[in-house]
Structure formats: C-alpha cells, structure tokens
CSV table of C-alpha atoms in Angstrom, one decimal:
chain,number,residue,atom,x,y,z
A,184,MET,CA,0.0,0.0,0.0
A,185,LEU,CA,1.4,3.4,-1.0
A,186,ALA,CA,0.5,5.1,2.3
A,187,GLU,CA,2.6,2.4,4.1
A,188,LEU,CA,5.6,3.2,1.9
A,189,PHE,CA,5.2,6.9,2.8
A,190,LEU,CA,5.3,6.0,6.4
A,191,ASP,CA,8.4,3.8,5.9
A,192,ALA,CA,10.1,6.8,4.4
A,193,ALA,CA,8.9,9.0,7.2
A,194,ALA,CA,10.4,6.6,9.8
A,195,ILE,CA,13.8,6.9,8.0
A,196,CYS,CA,14.0,10.6,8.5
A,197,ARG,CA,12.2,11.0,11.9
A,198,GLU,CA,15.4,11.7,13.8
A,199,HIS,CA,17.2,13.7,11.1
A,200,SER,CA,14.5,15.7,9.3
A,201,PRO,CA,11.4,16.7,11.3
A,202,LEU,CA,10.1,18.6,8.3
A,203,THR,CA,10.3,15.7,5.9
A,204,HIS,CA,8.9,13.3,8.6
A,205,THR,CA,5.9,15.6,9.2
A,206,LEU,CA,5.3,16.1,5.5
A,207,LEU,CA,5.3,12.4,4.7
A,208,VAL,CA,3.1,11.4,7.7
A,209,SER,CA,0.5,14.0,6.7
A,210,ALA,CA,0.7,12.8,3.1
A,211,ALA,CA,0.2,9.2,4.1
A,212,ASP,CA,-2.9,10.2,6.0
A,213,ASP,CA,-4.1,12.2,3.0
A,214,LEU,CA,-3.5,9.2,0.7
A,215,THR,CA,-5.6,6.9,3.0
A,216,ARG,CA,-8.5,9.4,2.8
A,217,GLY,CA,-8.2,9.8,-1.0
A,218,GLY,CA,-7.1,13.4,-0.8
A,219,ILE,CA,-5.1,15.5,-3.2
A,220,THR,CA,-2.0,13.3,-2.6
A,221,ALA,CA,-3.8,10.4,-4.2
A,222,LYS,CA,-4.2,12.5,-7.4
A,223,VAL,CA,-0.5,13.6,-7.3
A,224,MET,CA,0.6,10.0,-6.9
A,225,ALA,CA,-1.7,8.5,-9.5
A,226,GLY,CA,0.1,5.9,-11.5
A,227,SER,CA,2.6,5.2,-8.7
A,228,GLU,CA,0.3,3.0,-6.6
A,229,CYS,CA,2.2,-0.2,-7.4
A,230,ASP,CA,5.7,1.2,-7.1
A,231,ARG,CA,8.3,-1.0,-5.3
A,232,GLY,CA,9.5,0.1,-1.9
A,233,GLY,CA,13.0,0.4,-3.3
A,234,THR,CA,11.9,3.3,-5.5
A,235,VAL,CA,11.0,5.2,-2.3
A,236,PRO,CA,7.9,7.0,-3.6
A,237,GLY,CA,7.6,9.0,-0.5
A,238,LEU,CA,11.0,10.6,-1.0
A,239,ARG,CA,10.2,11.2,-4.6
A,240,PHE,CA,7.1,13.1,-3.5
A,241,ALA,CA,9.1,15.1,-1.0
A,242,GLY,CA,11.8,15.9,-3.5
A,243,ALA,CA,9.3,17.1,-6.1
A,244,LEU,CA,7.8,19.5,-3.6
A,245,HIS,CA,11.2,20.7,-2.6
A,246,ARG,CA,12.1,21.4,-6.2
A,247,LEU,CA,9.1,23.7,-6.6
A,248,VAL,CA,10.3,25.5,-3.5
A,249,LEU,CA,13.8,25.9,-4.8
A,250,GLU,CA,12.5,27.2,-8.1
A,251,GLY,CA,10.7,29.9,-6.2
A,252,ARG,CA,7.2,28.7,-7.2
A,253,ALA,CA,5.8,27.9,-3.8
A,254,PRO,CA,6.5,31.0,-1.6
A,255,THR,CA,4.1,30.1,1.2
A,256,LEU,CA,5.5,26.6,1.5
A,257,ALA,CA,9.1,28.0,1.2
A,258,ALA,CA,8.6,29.8,4.5
A,259,HIS,CA,8.9,26.4,6.1
A,260,TYR,CA,12.1,25.4,4.2
A,261,PRO,CA,15.5,26.3,5.7
A,262,SER,CA,17.0,25.5,2.3
A,263,ALA,CA,15.1,28.5,0.9
A,264,GLY,CA,15.6,30.7,3.9
A,265,GLY,CA,12.5,29.7,5.9
A,266,ARG,CA,11.9,28.2,9.3
A,267,PRO,CA,9.7,25.1,9.8
A,268,HIS,CA,6.4,25.5,11.6
A,269,LEU,CA,5.3,21.9,11.7
A,270,PRO,CA,1.7,22.4,12.9
A,271,THR,CA,0.9,24.4,9.8
A,272,LEU,CA,3.3,22.7,7.3
A,273,TRP,CA,0.6,20.4,5.7
A,274,GLN,CA,-1.9,23.2,5.6
A,275,ASP,CA,0.5,25.3,3.5
A,276,ALA,CA,1.5,22.3,1.3
A,277,LEU,CA,-2.1,21.6,0.3
A,278,PRO,CA,-2.6,24.6,-2.1
A,279,VAL,CA,0.8,23.8,-3.7
A,280,LEU,CA,-0.3,20.2,-4.3
A,281,ASP,CA,-3.6,21.3,-5.7
A,282,GLU,CA,-2.2,24.0,-8.1
A,283,HIS,CA,0.7,21.8,-9.4
A,284,ALA,CA,-0.8,18.3,-9.2
A,285,ASP,CA,-0.3,17.4,-12.8
A,286,GLU,CA,3.3,18.7,-12.9
A,287,LEU,CA,4.2,17.0,-9.7
A,288,ARG,CA,2.7,13.7,-10.8
A,289,ALA,CA,4.8,13.8,-14.0
A,290,LEU,CA,7.9,14.6,-12.1
A,291,ILE,CA,7.4,11.9,-9.5
A,292,ALA,CA,6.7,9.3,-12.2
A,293,SER,CA,9.9,10.2,-14.2
A,294,THR,CA,12.5,10.6,-11.5
A,295,VAL,CA,14.6,8.5,-9.2
A,296,VAL,CA,16.0,9.3,-5.8
A,297,GLN,CA,19.6,10.5,-6.2
A,298,THR,CA,21.4,12.2,-3.3
A,299,ASN,CA,25.0,11.8,-4.6
A,300,GLU,CA,26.2,12.7,-1.1
A,301,PRO,CA,29.6,14.4,-1.3
A,302,GLY,CA,30.3,13.7,2.3
A,303,ARG,CA,31.1,10.2,1.3
A,304,SER,CA,34.3,11.5,-0.3
A,305,ALA,CA,35.8,11.7,3.3
A,306,PRO,CA,36.0,8.0,3.9
A,307,LEU,CA,36.8,7.4,0.2
A,308,PHE,CA,39.8,9.8,0.6
A,309,GLY,CA,41.2,7.8,3.5
A,310,GLY,CA,40.4,4.5,1.8
A,311,LEU,CA,42.2,5.5,-1.4
A,312,HIS,CA,45.3,6.4,0.6
A,313,THR,CA,45.1,3.0,2.4
A,314,ALA,CA,44.7,1.1,-0.9
A,315,THR,CA,47.7,2.9,-2.6
A,316,HIS,CA,49.9,2.3,0.4
A,317,LEU,CA,49.1,-1.4,0.7
A,318,ALA,CA,49.4,-2.0,-3.1
A,319,ALA,CA,52.8,-0.3,-3.1
A,320,GLU,CA,53.9,-2.4,-0.1
A,321,ALA,CA,52.9,-5.6,-1.8
A,322,ALA,CA,54.8,-4.6,-5.0
A,323,GLY,CA,57.9,-3.6,-3.0
A,324,ARG,CA,57.6,0.0,-4.2
A,325,ARG,CA,58.9,2.9,-2.2
A,326,THR,CA,56.3,5.3,-3.5
A,327,PRO,CA,52.5,4.8,-3.7
A,328,PHE,CA,50.8,4.0,-7.0
A,329,CYS,CA,48.8,6.7,-8.8
A,330,VAL,CA,45.1,5.9,-9.1
A,331,LYS,CA,42.6,5.4,-11.9
A,332,LEU,CA,39.2,5.8,-10.2
A,333,LEU,CA,36.1,4.1,-11.6
A,334,GLU,CA,32.7,4.8,-10.0
A,335,VAL,CA,29.6,2.6,-10.6
A,336,GLY,CA,26.3,4.4,-9.9
A,337,ALA,CA,28.1,7.8,-10.0
A,338,SER,CA,24.9,9.9,-10.4
A,339,GLY,CA,26.3,13.4,-11.0
A,340,GLY,CA,29.9,12.3,-10.4
A,341,LEU,CA,30.4,14.4,-7.3
A,342,ASN,CA,32.6,11.8,-5.6
A,343,LEU,CA,35.0,11.5,-8.5
A,344,ARG,CA,37.3,14.3,-7.4
A,345,PRO,CA,38.4,13.3,-3.8
A,346,HIS,CA,41.9,14.8,-4.4
A,347,ARG,CA,40.2,18.2,-5.1
A,348,VAL,CA,38.4,18.4,-1.7
A,349,ALA,CA,39.7,20.0,1.6
A,350,TYR,CA,39.2,17.7,4.6
A,351,ARG,CA,39.3,19.1,8.1
A,352,VAL,CA,40.7,16.5,10.5
A,353,GLY,CA,41.3,18.0,14.0
A,354,ASP,CA,43.6,20.9,13.5
A,355,THR,CA,44.8,19.6,10.1
A,356,VAL,CA,43.5,20.3,6.6
A,357,LEU,CA,44.2,17.4,4.2
A,358,GLY,CA,43.7,17.2,0.5
A,359,ASP,CA,43.3,20.5,-1.4
A,360,PRO,CA,43.3,23.5,1.1
A,361,GLY,CA,42.1,25.8,-1.7
A,362,SER,CA,39.0,23.8,-2.6
A,363,PRO,CA,35.5,25.3,-2.6
A,364,LEU,CA,34.4,22.1,-0.9
A,365,VAL,CA,35.6,21.9,2.7
A,366,LEU,CA,34.5,18.8,4.6
A,367,ASP,CA,34.7,18.4,8.4
A,368,ALA,CA,35.5,14.8,8.2
A,369,GLY,CA,34.3,13.9,11.7
A,370,TRP,CA,36.8,11.1,12.0
A,371,THR,CA,37.3,9.0,15.1
A,372,GLY,CA,40.7,7.3,14.7
A,373,ARG,CA,42.7,7.5,11.5
A,374,PRO,CA,43.3,5.4,8.4
A,375,PRO,CA,46.2,2.9,8.8
A,376,VAL,CA,48.6,5.2,6.8
A,377,ASP,CA,50.4,8.5,7.2
A,378,LEU,CA,48.2,10.9,5.3
A,379,ALA,CA,50.3,14.0,6.2
A,380,HIS,CA,53.2,12.8,4.1
A,381,GLN,CA,51.4,11.0,1.2
A,382,HIS,CA,50.1,12.7,-1.9
A,383,LEU,CA,47.1,11.2,-3.7
A,384,ARG,CA,47.6,11.2,-7.5
A,385,LEU,CA,44.7,10.5,-9.8
A,386,VAL,CA,45.6,9.9,-13.4
A,387,GLY,CA,42.1,8.8,-14.6
A,388,ARG,CA,38.5,9.2,-13.5
A,389,ALA,CA,35.3,7.9,-15.0
A,390,GLY,CA,31.8,7.0,-13.9
A,391,CYS,CA,28.6,5.4,-15.1
A,392,ASP,CA,25.0,5.5,-14.0
A,393,LEU,CA,21.7,4.3,-15.4
A,394,ASN,CA,20.3,7.9,-14.9
A,395,PRO,CA,23.3,10.2,-15.0
A,396,VAL,CA,22.9,13.8,-13.8
A,397,ASP,CA,24.5,16.6,-15.8
A,398,VAL,CA,25.6,18.9,-12.9
A,399,SER,CA,26.7,21.6,-15.3
A,400,THR,CA,23.0,22.4,-15.9
A,401,GLU,CA,20.5,24.2,-13.7
A,402,ASP,CA,18.2,21.2,-14.1
A,403,GLY,CA,20.8,18.8,-12.8
A,404,ARG,CA,21.7,21.0,-9.9
A,405,LEU,CA,18.0,21.4,-8.9
A,406,HIS,CA,17.5,17.6,-9.3
A,407,LEU,CA,20.2,16.7,-6.8
A,408,SER,CA,19.4,19.6,-4.5
A,409,SER,CA,15.7,18.6,-4.2
A,410,PHE,CA,16.6,15.3,-2.7
A,411,VAL,CA,18.5,16.8,0.3
A,412,TRP,CA,16.1,17.1,3.2
A,413,ALA,CA,15.4,20.8,3.4
A,414,ASP,CA,16.0,21.2,7.1
A,415,GLN,CA,19.5,19.6,6.9
A,416,LEU,CA,21.3,22.9,6.1
A,417,PRO,CA,24.9,21.6,6.5
A,418,ARG,CA,24.2,18.8,3.9
A,419,PHE,CA,22.5,21.3,1.6
A,420,ARG,CA,25.4,23.7,1.7
A,421,ARG,CA,27.9,20.9,1.3
A,422,LEU,CA,26.1,19.8,-1.9
A,423,GLN,CA,26.1,23.4,-3.3
A,424,ALA,CA,29.9,23.6,-2.7
A,425,ALA,CA,30.3,20.2,-4.4
A,426,LEU,CA,28.3,21.4,-7.4
A,427,ASP,CA,30.5,24.5,-7.6
A,428,LEU,CA,33.6,22.3,-7.6
A,429,ALA,CA,32.2,20.1,-10.3
A,430,LEU,CA,31.9,23.1,-12.6
A,431,LEU,CA,35.6,23.9,-12.0
A,432,ASP,CA,36.6,20.2,-12.6
A,433,PRO,CA,34.2,18.5,-14.9
A,434,VAL,CA,34.1,14.7,-15.1
A,435,PRO,CA,31.4,13.3,-17.4
A,436,VAL,CA,29.3,10.4,-16.3
A,437,ARG,CA,28.3,7.9,-19.0
A,438,ARG,CA,24.8,6.4,-19.2
A,439,ALA,CA,25.4,2.7,-18.8
A,440,ALA,CA,24.8,-0.3,-16.6
A,441,GLY,CA,27.7,-1.0,-14.3
A,442,PRO,CA,28.7,-4.5,-15.3
A,443,GLU,CA,28.8,-3.8,-19.0
A,444,TRP,CA,30.7,-0.6,-18.5
A,445,LEU,CA,33.3,-2.2,-16.3
A,446,VAL,CA,34.0,-4.8,-18.9
A,447,ASP,CA,35.4,-2.1,-21.1
A,448,GLN,CA,37.1,-0.1,-18.3
A,449,LEU,CA,38.9,-3.1,-16.9
A,450,ALA,CA,39.9,-4.8,-20.2
A,451,ARG,CA,43.5,-3.8,-20.0
A,452,PRO,CA,45.5,-3.5,-16.7
A,453,GLU,CA,47.7,-0.4,-16.7
A,454,ARG,CA,51.2,-0.7,-15.4
A,455,ASP,CA,52.2,1.5,-12.5
A,456,VAL,CA,48.5,2.4,-11.9
A,457,LEU,CA,46.2,1.1,-9.2
A,458,THR,CA,42.8,0.8,-10.7
A,459,VAL,CA,40.1,1.3,-8.1
A,460,VAL,CA,36.4,0.3,-8.6
A,461,TRP,CA,34.3,2.4,-6.2
A,462,HIS,CA,30.6,2.6,-5.4
A,463,SER,CA,28.6,3.9,-2.4
A,464,VAL,CA,25.0,3.1,-1.4
A,465,VAL,CA,24.1,1.7,-4.8
A,466,TRP,CA,24.3,-2.1,-4.1
A,467,GLN,CA,20.7,-2.2,-2.7
A,468,TYR,CA,19.3,-0.8,-6.0
A,469,ALA,CA,21.1,-3.3,-8.2
A,470,SER,CA,19.2,-6.4,-9.4
A,471,PRO,CA,20.4,-9.9,-8.5
A,472,ALA,CA,21.4,-10.4,-12.1
A,473,ASP,CA,23.5,-7.2,-12.2
A,474,ARG,CA,25.1,-8.1,-8.9
A,475,ALA,CA,26.1,-11.5,-10.1
A,476,MET,CA,27.4,-10.1,-13.4
A,477,GLY,CA,29.3,-7.4,-11.6
A,478,ARG,CA,31.1,-10.0,-9.3
A,479,ALA,CA,32.0,-12.0,-12.4
A,480,VAL,CA,33.4,-9.0,-14.3
A,481,LEU,CA,35.5,-8.0,-11.2
A,482,ALA,CA,36.7,-11.6,-10.7
A,483,ASP,CA,37.9,-11.8,-14.3
A,484,ALA,CA,39.8,-8.5,-13.9
A,485,ALA,CA,41.2,-9.6,-10.6
A,486,ALA,CA,42.7,-12.6,-12.3
A,487,ARG,CA,44.6,-10.3,-14.7
A,488,ALA,CA,45.9,-8.0,-12.0
A,489,THR,CA,49.6,-8.0,-11.3
A,490,PRO,CA,51.8,-6.5,-8.5
A,491,MET,CA,52.7,-3.6,-10.9
A,492,ALA,CA,49.1,-3.3,-12.3
A,493,PRO,CA,47.0,-3.9,-9.2
A,494,LEU,CA,43.2,-3.7,-8.8
A,495,ALA,CA,41.1,-2.6,-5.8
A,496,LEU,CA,37.5,-2.7,-4.9
A,497,LEU,CA,36.6,0.1,-2.4
A,498,VAL,CA,32.9,0.4,-1.4
A,499,PHE,CA,30.8,2.2,1.2
A,500,GLU,CA,27.6,0.3,1.6
A,501,PRO,CA,25.1,-0.7,4.3
A,502,ARG,CA,25.5,-4.2,5.7
A,503,ARG,CA,23.1,-5.9,8.0
A,504,THR,CA,24.5,-6.3,11.5
A,505,HIS,CA,21.2,-7.2,13.2
A,506,PRO,CA,17.8,-8.4,11.9
A,507,ASP,CA,16.6,-4.8,12.0
A,508,ARG,CA,19.8,-2.8,11.9
A,509,TYR,CA,22.3,-1.8,9.2
A,510,GLU,CA,25.8,-0.4,9.4
A,511,PHE,CA,27.5,1.6,6.7
A,512,GLN,CA,30.9,0.1,6.2
A,513,LEU,CA,34.0,1.0,4.2
A,514,LEU,CA,35.3,-2.2,2.6
A,515,LEU,CA,38.5,-2.8,0.7
A,516,ARG,CA,39.7,-5.7,-1.4
A,517,LEU,CA,43.1,-5.7,-3.3
A,518,TRP,CA,44.4,-7.9,-6.0
A,519,PRO,CA,46.8,-9.7,-6.3
A,520,GLY,CA,47.6,-10.6,-2.7
A,521,GLY,CA,44.2,-11.2,-1.3
A,522,VAL,CA,44.0,-8.2,1.0
A,523,SER,CA,40.4,-8.0,2.3
A,524,LEU,CA,39.7,-5.3,5.0
A,525,ARG,CA,36.9,-3.5,6.7
A,526,LEU,CA,38.4,-0.1,7.2
A,527,GLY,CA,35.6,1.4,9.4
A,528,SER,CA,32.0,2.5,9.6
A,529,GLY,CA,30.0,5.7,9.8
A,530,ALA,CA,26.9,7.6,9.0
A,531,GLY,CA,25.1,6.9,5.7
A,532,HIS,CA,26.3,10.3,4.4
A,533,GLY,CA,29.9,9.5,5.2
A,534,ILE,CA,30.3,12.0,8.1
A,535,PRO,CA,31.0,11.2,10.9
A,536,PHE,CA,33.2,8.1,10.4
A,537,GLU,CA,35.1,5.8,12.7
A,538,TRP,CA,38.2,4.0,11.5
A,539,HIS,CA,38.8,0.5,12.8
A,540,THR,CA,40.7,-1.8,10.5
A,541,ARG,CA,39.9,-5.5,10.7
A,542,PRO,CA,39.5,-8.4,8.3
A,543,TRP,CA,36.5,-8.3,5.9
A,544,VAL,CA,35.0,-11.7,5.9
C-alpha cells in the first residue's frame, strides 16, 4: 500500500529531518483518505518500496520551493531561507499540491532518488590512501601508486574528485586546502597510513549511471538539491559547494549499466597504476542479475591483476549487522595478494566516520 511506503520513508527521517517526517506522515494520511496526494501519486500505486515513492514526493515539492514557485511553503524550508512551523506545514502544502498536481505527478513518475552525497568523499579519501599504500607495499615500491578511479552508480559524479576536496581532521587540513568544498570529516581514529606525508595522484577518472545527472546544468543541480532534506542545512550547503567544484573540474558520467561498463574499463590493466572500482550506497538498488554479473566481471579483472598493475574494490555500503539494523561500512579488497579489510563504519552520508581496521569476511 502506497501510504505504508510513505510511512516507511517518514520513519527513516524521523530523527534527522522533522520537516520531511511531518510532511510524509501527513501525506500518508491524506492518501488513505483519498485526498489531493492520491491525485498527485496516481500511476505510482504499485511502485516498489526500493523506488522510495515518499522521498520522490518530498523531492518534487522541494524542487518547486527551490524554483521559487511555492513561496508560502518555502517559509517552512530552511534551504530557501525559511523556518519550519510543523503544525501548519501540511496546511501550507495543500494549495501547492492542488495547483501543481499534474506537474508533480509527471515529475514523481519520471524521477529516481539521487542524493549523490559528497560527504562520502571523506571515507573514500582515506580508503584510497590506504589502498595505494598497501598496493605499493605488496609490490615492493617505495612510492604509492597513482590511481585510476572508476565509480559505478556515480549519479552526478560528485565523488569523482576526492583529491580536489579539503578535509578538516582535527587541526589539520588534508587534500586541497584551496577547494571550494571543505568537509569536516568527523573522523574517530585515522586510516592505517600516514596521510600527512602522502600525496594522492589521480591519473584517470570515469563514472557510469543508469540515470546520470549533468551537474553543469541548472536542471541537474536542482534535481540533486531537491533530494536533500530541506532542514539539513549543513548537507544542503555541502552539496552546493560540491556542485561548484564540479563546474571547475568536470568529469562526465556515462549512461550505462555497471557490469557492461566495467568490462570495457577493466579490459587492459595499466602498469604503475592502481585501478580502483568504487561505489557507495548503490548495491541495494542493483538487481540480483546485475550483482552476479558485476562480481563475475570483477573476478575476471582480478585474475589479470599483477603486482605492478593492481586492482582494488573500495565500497561504502550498508551491511546488515542485526535483523533490523544496518551499518554503513567502508570495505577494501586488493588484488593480487588477497587483501580484504573492513576499514571502518560511519553515518550513511559519510560523516562522521570511525576508522577501525579489521578483516573483511
């Protein structure tokens, strides 16, 4: 039942976004009573839970606010300079739903949830340093490998420039201190390498996505911005800075399925380069067939890896640690050599993060 999926989405954001929680609970009640929300969601009644129809609904409304077309509702949205007043939020949403019902329905039906959270670059940055250090150690090199970074499910590609981000770690700034994107990494502990004396060199970057977002366009920027919960201002500002960085350092994202794309990208190992396959919070959206094919493609490439042309898999994904609990873990595998490590765990948006290196089994 669609109303139940709205309530599921509301539960996800209860602690972190009172505005989105209130909006979705009210919309679920309106759906049950056959109100205007039923008209807006017409055609989506049989959507799978994994498509998160409630968050698509909230994102479509947020987009109208960001476009300046719902000023009364915008008064509740911190992302537009407002302050939430939860008791009257739904009352002010109803006229917007009524006026824009057809447009909202079309937008909800044609879009997918994409947060492309740039905060995940913080654990990626530490993970890449760890991978280059361990690969060099295994090859008997005195200097780390340079990196070719391949991201599956890259969305707008905002996490394809980890070397261009500034990371605040305690009193230290790592990465690029002149970057427009400054992340307070929120690290507990440190990666098992000396970051202060190691330079991350990227010699190639590429990404693919089934629904790539062109972040050089206003439409692409609005699309990603709309899916940030509007009362999470630090996240919203972080995204805007990441979008600004993307304009300065463009990396196109190709429209393609991950397994087929990786076949081409991994066809030829590159000497003196560590090739890193990376993905974050996309595994849950992949079909069983794509997961199996992806594993096979990676296994084939791993068999061709050599000490001087190594391959790594670095992922930040939720893993079930309890029947009703997940933990977002940073996981690293390295070939050849069989390195398999869990580097740490953190919040789903990558910040904060706790480093605790142990075997990945």
